[in-house]
Amino acid sequence: MAGSTGTQASAGHLLQLIRSGRATTRGELQAATGLSRSTVGHRLDQLFRAGWVRGGAGGTSTGGRPSARLEFDPGHAVVLAVNLETRHGRAAVMDLAGTPLAEHTTPLDITDGPERVLDEVAGWFGPLLERAGADPGRVCGIGLSVPGPVDWESGQAVQPPIMPGWDRYPIGERIRRAFHPALAPVPVLVDNDANLMAYGEQRAGYPDCSAFVLVKVSTGIGAGVVVGGEIYRGIDGGAGDIGHIRLHDRPDALCMCGSYGCLAAVASGRALARDLSAAGRPAASGSDVRALLAEGDPTAVRMARDAGRRVGEVLVTVVTLLNPGVLMVGGDLAGVPFLTGVRELLYQRALPRTTAHLQVVTSRLGDRASLVGATAMVVESLYSPARADARLAALA
């Protein structure tokens, strides 16, 4: 990269080099960019004044004197991260490294519609910030996950099967207005929950995995795909919607989307709750199935393993197409019985070459995965080189 010029050697670009760990001293920044010592110093001054970068002990210089190691300061601002599920909501104040400073979880019904749900969510922010000891002015952005397909550019849910009334609703605008009217508007970014779970898990536990797939099995079924460190969304946010792949032998199973034979109509938490209730084990949702599995209920265990096999049938194609290094199962059904079923079908039907270097695992972050992913989404957007340079210019 030596000799790079223009925006590639701007203060925002230096920040990216520091954040990624590719250059963490002034000398390394000079070598990486080809900039003069004085120019590097000037641009670092911008980052210091903004409070985004701090120096500390460590590192060595060619002159024998210790050189100050530069690092991104994750405490200079906070992110409000929100995870909306079908039956509950979770929110947290997070530092920029994804560490929760205060959290709140409460029952919430996504079918109540966007206005009621989002107004309730906005009401959590003040008390959360107070508990975290963070002034509202320190909030640099809000990240929100929803259980349905999202058009990334507009931040709107698009025909979400289990979110009636949310289609094309301006989620970001509503949250932005409700957050703190006295402050300048903060950016609000919205994405699908499986995408953000995958992003959070990949960054926290498998940062070197270049192709990562997470399958979330809760009330519905969806997948998040991270390729080359970035979420793969498809052209309009529809990538990973594997819950609506048709199974050839279940034309009787009616899905929430209105079609018959979808994987979600057969193997999701909602489907298992229905089947368990019919078998005399009352359950209304994926979280109820989760509770029965935690108790070791034999009927729930058997059904979860069978559901894992059905999902495994679809994942054979997913794994063959994407060749991931990690296939992670998350959500209410992520446990030994379901994972056992997935592995049975996967290793039975996929080519050995496809699974030779594949890790099939369960979630590490658990219920926090979406919050960590939502925070990372906001940080990557706001501190990208171009966005960082624009923000620095505004601060100046």
Coordinates of C-alpha atoms in Angstrom, one line a residue:
M1 CA 0.0 0.0 0.0
A2 CA 3.1 2.2 0.1
G3 CA 2.7 5.3 -2.0
S4 CA -1.1 5.4 -1.8
T5 CA -2.6 8.8 -2.1
G6 CA -5.9 10.7 -1.8
T7 CA -8.7 9.3 0.3
Q8 CA -6.8 6.0 0.8
A9 CA -4.4 7.9 3.0
S10 CA -6.9 10.2 4.7
A11 CA -7.5 10.3 8.5
G12 CA -10.3 7.9 8.0
H13 CA -8.0 5.4 6.2
L14 CA -5.5 5.7 9.0
L15 CA -8.2 5.0 11.5
Q16 CA -9.1 1.8 9.5
L17 CA -5.5 0.7 9.6
I18 CA -5.4 1.2 13.4
R19 CA -8.8 -0.5 14.0
S20 CA -7.8 -3.5 12.0
G21 CA -4.4 -3.9 13.7
R22 CA -2.6 -3.6 10.4
A23 CA -0.7 -0.5 11.5
T24 CA -0.6 0.5 15.1
T25 CA 2.4 2.9 15.4
R26 CA 3.3 6.1 13.5
G27 CA 6.1 4.3 11.8
E28 CA 3.8 1.5 10.6
L29 CA 1.3 4.1 9.3
Q30 CA 4.0 5.8 7.3
A31 CA 5.2 2.5 5.9
A32 CA 1.6 1.4 5.0
T33 CA 0.5 4.7 3.4
G34 CA 3.7 6.3 2.0
L35 CA 2.8 9.5 3.8
S36 CA 5.4 11.7 5.4
R37 CA 5.9 11.8 9.2
S38 CA 4.4 15.3 9.4
T39 CA 1.3 14.3 7.4
V40 CA 0.7 11.2 9.5
G41 CA 1.0 13.4 12.6
H42 CA -1.4 15.9 11.3
R43 CA -4.0 13.3 10.5
L44 CA -3.5 11.5 13.8
D45 CA -4.1 14.9 15.5
Q46 CA -7.6 14.9 13.9
L47 CA -8.3 11.5 15.4
F48 CA -7.0 12.4 18.8
R49 CA -9.1 15.6 18.9
A50 CA -12.2 13.6 18.0
G51 CA -11.4 11.2 20.9
W52 CA -11.4 8.2 18.5
V53 CA -7.8 7.1 19.0
R54 CA -5.6 6.8 22.1
G55 CA -2.0 6.0 22.5
G56 CA -0.4 3.6 25.0
A57 CA 2.8 1.9 25.9
G58 CA 4.0 -0.9 23.7
G59 CA 5.5 -1.5 20.3
T60 CA 9.1 -0.8 19.3
S61 CA 10.7 1.6 16.9
T62 CA 13.7 1.1 14.7
G63 CA 15.5 3.7 16.7
G64 CA 15.4 1.6 19.8
R65 CA 13.0 3.8 21.7
P66 CA 9.6 2.4 22.5
S67 CA 7.0 3.8 20.2
A68 CA 3.4 4.6 21.2
R69 CA 1.0 2.0 20.2
L70 CA -2.2 3.5 18.8
E71 CA -5.6 2.0 19.3
F72 CA -9.2 2.7 18.7
D73 CA -10.9 3.9 21.9
P74 CA -14.1 1.9 22.2
G75 CA -15.3 4.0 25.2
H76 CA -15.6 7.4 23.5
A77 CA -19.2 6.8 22.4
V78 CA -21.9 4.2 22.8
V79 CA -24.4 2.3 20.6
L80 CA -28.0 1.5 21.4
A81 CA -28.5 -2.1 20.2
V82 CA -32.0 -3.6 19.9
N83 CA -33.0 -7.2 19.1
L84 CA -36.7 -7.7 18.4
E85 CA -38.0 -11.3 18.5
T86 CA -41.5 -12.5 17.9
R87 CA -42.3 -12.8 21.6
H88 CA -39.8 -10.6 23.4
G89 CA -37.4 -7.7 22.9
R90 CA -33.9 -7.0 24.1
A91 CA -31.9 -3.8 24.2
A92 CA -28.5 -2.8 25.5
V93 CA -26.1 0.2 25.7
M94 CA -22.9 -1.1 24.2
D95 CA -19.4 0.3 24.0
L96 CA -17.9 0.3 20.5
A97 CA -16.1 -3.0 21.1
G98 CA -19.5 -4.7 21.7
T99 CA -19.3 -4.9 25.5
P100 CA -22.7 -4.4 27.2
L101 CA -22.9 -1.6 29.7
A102 CA -26.6 -2.0 30.6
E103 CA -29.3 -4.4 29.3
H104 CA -33.0 -4.8 29.3
T105 CA -35.2 -7.8 28.2
T106 CA -39.0 -7.9 28.4
P107 CA -41.9 -9.8 26.8
L108 CA -43.1 -8.1 23.6
D109 CA -45.3 -9.2 20.7
I110 CA -44.1 -8.4 17.3
T111 CA -47.6 -8.8 15.9
D112 CA -48.7 -5.7 17.8
G113 CA -47.4 -3.7 14.9
P114 CA -44.5 -1.3 14.4
E115 CA -45.9 1.8 16.0
R116 CA -46.7 0.2 19.3
V117 CA -43.6 -1.9 19.4
L118 CA -41.2 0.8 18.4
D119 CA -42.7 3.3 20.8
E120 CA -42.2 0.8 23.6
V121 CA -38.6 0.2 22.6
A122 CA -37.8 3.9 22.5
G123 CA -39.1 4.1 26.0
W124 CA -36.3 1.8 27.2
F125 CA -33.5 4.0 26.0
G126 CA -33.5 6.7 28.7
P127 CA -33.5 4.3 31.7
L128 CA -30.8 2.1 30.0
L129 CA -28.5 5.1 29.4
E130 CA -29.0 6.2 32.9
R131 CA -28.0 2.8 34.2
A132 CA -25.0 2.7 31.9
G133 CA -23.9 6.2 33.1
A134 CA -24.0 7.4 29.5
D135 CA -25.3 10.8 28.4
P136 CA -27.7 10.6 25.4
G137 CA -25.2 12.8 23.5
R138 CA -22.7 10.0 23.6
V139 CA -24.9 7.8 21.4
C140 CA -23.3 7.6 18.0
G141 CA -25.9 5.3 16.4
I142 CA -28.7 2.8 16.9
G143 CA -28.6 -0.8 15.5
L144 CA -31.8 -2.8 15.4
S145 CA -32.5 -6.4 14.3
V146 CA -35.9 -7.8 13.3
P147 CA -37.1 -11.3 12.5
G148 CA -37.7 -10.8 8.8
P149 CA -36.1 -9.9 5.5
V150 CA -34.8 -6.3 5.4
D151 CA -34.0 -4.0 2.5
W152 CA -30.6 -2.8 3.8
E153 CA -30.6 0.5 1.8
S154 CA -34.0 1.7 3.2
G155 CA -33.8 -0.1 6.5
Q156 CA -37.4 -1.4 6.0
A157 CA -38.7 -4.9 6.5
V158 CA -39.9 -6.4 3.2
Q159 CA -42.9 -8.8 3.3
P160 CA -41.9 -10.3 6.6
P161 CA -44.1 -13.5 7.1
I162 CA -44.2 -13.3 10.9
M163 CA -44.4 -9.5 11.2
P164 CA -47.9 -8.4 10.1
G165 CA -48.1 -4.6 9.6
W166 CA -44.4 -4.1 9.2
D167 CA -44.0 -4.3 5.5
R168 CA -42.1 -1.2 4.3
Y169 CA -42.7 0.6 7.6
P170 CA -40.0 3.4 8.2
I171 CA -38.5 1.7 11.2
G172 CA -35.4 3.9 11.4
E173 CA -37.3 7.2 11.0
R174 CA -39.7 6.2 13.8
I175 CA -36.9 5.3 16.2
R176 CA -34.8 8.3 15.3
R177 CA -37.7 10.7 16.0
A178 CA -38.6 9.0 19.3
F179 CA -35.0 8.6 20.7
H180 CA -34.2 12.2 21.8
P181 CA -35.9 15.0 20.0
A182 CA -33.6 17.6 21.6
L183 CA -30.5 16.1 20.1
A184 CA -29.2 16.0 16.5
P185 CA -30.7 12.9 14.7
V186 CA -28.5 9.8 15.1
P187 CA -28.2 7.2 12.4
V188 CA -30.4 4.1 12.8
L189 CA -29.4 0.9 11.0
V190 CA -31.7 -2.1 10.6
D191 CA -31.0 -5.6 9.5
N192 CA -32.3 -9.1 9.7
D193 CA -31.7 -10.9 13.0
A194 CA -30.0 -13.9 11.6
N195 CA -27.6 -11.6 9.6
L196 CA -26.6 -9.8 12.8
M197 CA -26.3 -12.9 14.8
A198 CA -23.9 -14.3 12.2
Y199 CA -22.0 -11.0 12.1
G200 CA -21.6 -10.9 15.9
E201 CA -20.6 -14.5 16.2
Q202 CA -18.2 -14.4 13.3
R203 CA -16.4 -11.3 14.5
A204 CA -16.3 -12.4 18.2
G205 CA -15.3 -16.0 17.8
Y206 CA -14.2 -16.8 14.2
P207 CA -12.6 -13.5 12.8
D208 CA -10.3 -15.5 10.4
C209 CA -13.2 -17.6 8.9
S210 CA -13.7 -16.2 5.4
A211 CA -17.0 -18.0 4.8
F212 CA -19.3 -18.3 7.9
V213 CA -22.9 -19.5 8.0
L214 CA -25.3 -19.2 11.0
V215 CA -28.7 -20.8 11.0
K216 CA -31.2 -19.4 13.5
V217 CA -34.0 -21.8 14.4
S218 CA -36.6 -20.1 16.7
T219 CA -40.2 -19.3 15.8
G220 CA -39.0 -19.2 12.2
I221 CA -35.9 -20.3 10.4
G222 CA -33.3 -18.1 8.7
A223 CA -29.6 -18.0 7.9
G224 CA -27.0 -15.3 8.1
V225 CA -24.0 -15.5 5.8
V226 CA -20.7 -13.6 6.4
V227 CA -18.2 -13.8 3.5
G228 CA -14.8 -12.0 3.6
G229 CA -15.8 -10.4 6.9
E230 CA -19.0 -8.8 5.4
I231 CA -22.6 -9.7 5.6
Y232 CA -23.9 -11.2 2.3
R233 CA -27.5 -9.9 1.9
G234 CA -28.3 -10.5 -1.8
I235 CA -29.7 -7.7 -4.0
D236 CA -32.5 -6.7 -1.6
G237 CA -32.0 -8.4 1.7
G238 CA -33.5 -11.8 0.8
A239 CA -30.3 -13.9 1.1
G240 CA -30.5 -16.6 3.8
D241 CA -34.2 -17.0 3.9
I242 CA -34.0 -20.8 3.9
G243 CA -37.1 -21.3 6.0
H244 CA -39.1 -20.9 2.8
I245 CA -37.3 -23.6 0.8
R246 CA -39.9 -26.2 -0.1
L247 CA -39.8 -29.8 1.1
H248 CA -40.9 -32.2 -1.5
D249 CA -42.8 -34.6 0.9
R250 CA -44.8 -32.1 3.0
P251 CA -47.3 -30.4 0.7
D252 CA -49.8 -30.4 3.6
A253 CA -47.8 -28.1 5.9
L254 CA -49.1 -24.6 5.7
C255 CA -46.5 -21.9 6.4
M256 CA -47.0 -18.4 7.8
C257 CA -46.1 -17.0 4.4
G258 CA -49.2 -18.6 2.9
S259 CA -47.4 -21.4 1.0
Y260 CA -47.3 -25.1 1.7
G261 CA -44.3 -27.3 2.3
C262 CA -41.9 -24.7 3.6
L263 CA -39.1 -25.8 5.9
A264 CA -40.3 -23.4 8.6
A265 CA -43.7 -25.0 8.5
V266 CA -42.2 -28.4 9.4
A267 CA -39.0 -27.8 11.5
S268 CA -39.2 -24.3 13.2
G269 CA -39.9 -23.6 16.8
R270 CA -43.5 -22.7 15.9
A271 CA -44.0 -26.0 14.0
L272 CA -42.6 -28.0 17.0
A273 CA -44.8 -26.1 19.4
R274 CA -47.8 -27.0 17.3
D275 CA -46.7 -30.7 17.1
L276 CA -45.9 -30.8 20.8
S277 CA -49.3 -29.4 21.8
A278 CA -51.0 -32.0 19.6
A279 CA -49.0 -34.6 21.5
G280 CA -50.1 -33.3 24.9
R281 CA -47.1 -31.1 25.7
P282 CA -48.6 -27.6 25.6
A283 CA -46.3 -25.1 23.8
A284 CA -47.0 -21.9 22.0
S285 CA -43.7 -20.8 20.6
G286 CA -40.0 -21.6 20.1
S287 CA -39.2 -20.4 23.6
D288 CA -41.7 -22.8 25.1
V289 CA -40.0 -25.6 23.1
R290 CA -36.7 -24.4 24.4
A291 CA -38.0 -24.8 28.0
L292 CA -39.2 -28.3 27.3
L293 CA -35.8 -29.2 25.9
A294 CA -34.1 -27.8 28.9
E295 CA -36.3 -30.1 31.1
G296 CA -35.2 -33.1 29.0
D297 CA -38.8 -33.8 27.8
P298 CA -38.4 -36.9 25.7
T299 CA -41.0 -36.0 23.1
A300 CA -39.5 -32.6 22.7
V301 CA -36.0 -34.1 22.4
R302 CA -37.2 -36.6 19.7
M303 CA -39.0 -33.9 17.7
A304 CA -36.0 -31.5 17.9
R305 CA -33.7 -34.2 16.5
D306 CA -36.2 -34.9 13.7
A307 CA -36.4 -31.2 13.0
G308 CA -32.6 -31.1 12.9
R309 CA -32.6 -33.8 10.2
R310 CA -35.1 -31.8 8.1
V311 CA -33.0 -28.6 8.4
G312 CA -29.9 -30.7 7.6
E313 CA -31.5 -31.7 4.3
V314 CA -31.5 -28.1 3.2
L315 CA -28.1 -27.3 4.7
V316 CA -26.5 -30.0 2.5
T317 CA -27.2 -27.7 -0.4
V318 CA -26.2 -24.5 1.5
V319 CA -22.8 -26.1 2.5
T320 CA -22.2 -27.4 -0.9
L321 CA -22.9 -24.0 -2.5
L322 CA -21.0 -21.8 0.0
N323 CA -18.2 -24.1 1.3
P324 CA -18.1 -22.4 4.7
G325 CA -15.5 -23.1 7.4
V326 CA -18.1 -22.8 10.2
L327 CA -21.8 -23.7 10.2
M328 CA -23.3 -22.5 13.5
V329 CA -26.8 -23.2 14.8
G330 CA -28.4 -20.6 17.0
G331 CA -31.9 -19.7 18.3
D332 CA -34.3 -21.5 20.6
L333 CA -33.6 -25.0 19.2
A334 CA -29.8 -24.7 19.3
G335 CA -28.9 -27.7 21.5
V336 CA -27.6 -31.2 21.3
P337 CA -30.8 -33.0 19.9
F338 CA -31.2 -30.5 17.0
L339 CA -27.5 -30.3 16.3
T340 CA -27.3 -34.1 16.3
G341 CA -30.0 -34.3 13.6
V342 CA -28.3 -31.7 11.5
R343 CA -25.0 -33.5 11.6
E344 CA -26.6 -36.9 10.8
L345 CA -28.0 -35.6 7.5
L346 CA -25.1 -33.3 6.7
Y347 CA -22.4 -35.9 7.0
Q348 CA -24.5 -38.6 5.4
R349 CA -25.5 -36.7 2.2
A350 CA -22.8 -34.0 1.6
L351 CA -19.6 -35.0 -0.2
P352 CA -16.7 -35.7 2.2
R353 CA -14.7 -33.0 0.5
T354 CA -17.4 -30.4 1.5
T355 CA -17.4 -31.3 5.1
A356 CA -13.7 -32.1 5.6
H357 CA -12.8 -28.7 7.0
L358 CA -16.2 -27.7 8.3
Q359 CA -16.9 -27.0 11.9
V360 CA -20.6 -27.6 12.9
V361 CA -21.1 -25.8 16.2
T362 CA -23.7 -24.0 18.4
S363 CA -23.8 -20.3 19.3
R364 CA -21.1 -18.9 21.6
L365 CA -22.8 -15.5 22.3
G366 CA -26.3 -16.9 22.8
D367 CA -29.0 -14.2 23.3
R368 CA -26.4 -11.4 22.9
A369 CA -25.3 -12.4 19.4
S370 CA -27.7 -10.0 17.7
L371 CA -26.8 -7.1 20.0
V372 CA -23.0 -7.6 19.3
G373 CA -23.8 -7.8 15.6
A374 CA -25.9 -4.7 15.6
T375 CA -23.2 -2.8 17.4
A376 CA -20.6 -4.0 14.9
M377 CA -22.9 -3.0 12.0
V378 CA -23.2 0.6 13.4
V379 CA -19.4 0.9 14.1
E380 CA -18.4 -0.4 10.7
S381 CA -20.7 2.1 9.0
L382 CA -19.8 5.1 11.1
Y383 CA -16.1 4.6 11.1
S384 CA -15.5 3.4 7.6
P385 CA -12.9 5.7 5.9
A386 CA -15.3 7.8 3.9
R387 CA -17.9 8.2 6.7
A388 CA -15.2 8.9 9.2
D389 CA -13.7 11.6 7.1
A390 CA -17.1 13.3 6.6
R391 CA -17.7 13.2 10.4
L392 CA -14.3 14.6 11.1
A393 CA -14.9 17.4 8.7
A394 CA -18.2 18.2 10.4
L395 CA -16.5 18.2 13.8
A396 CA -13.9 20.6 12.6

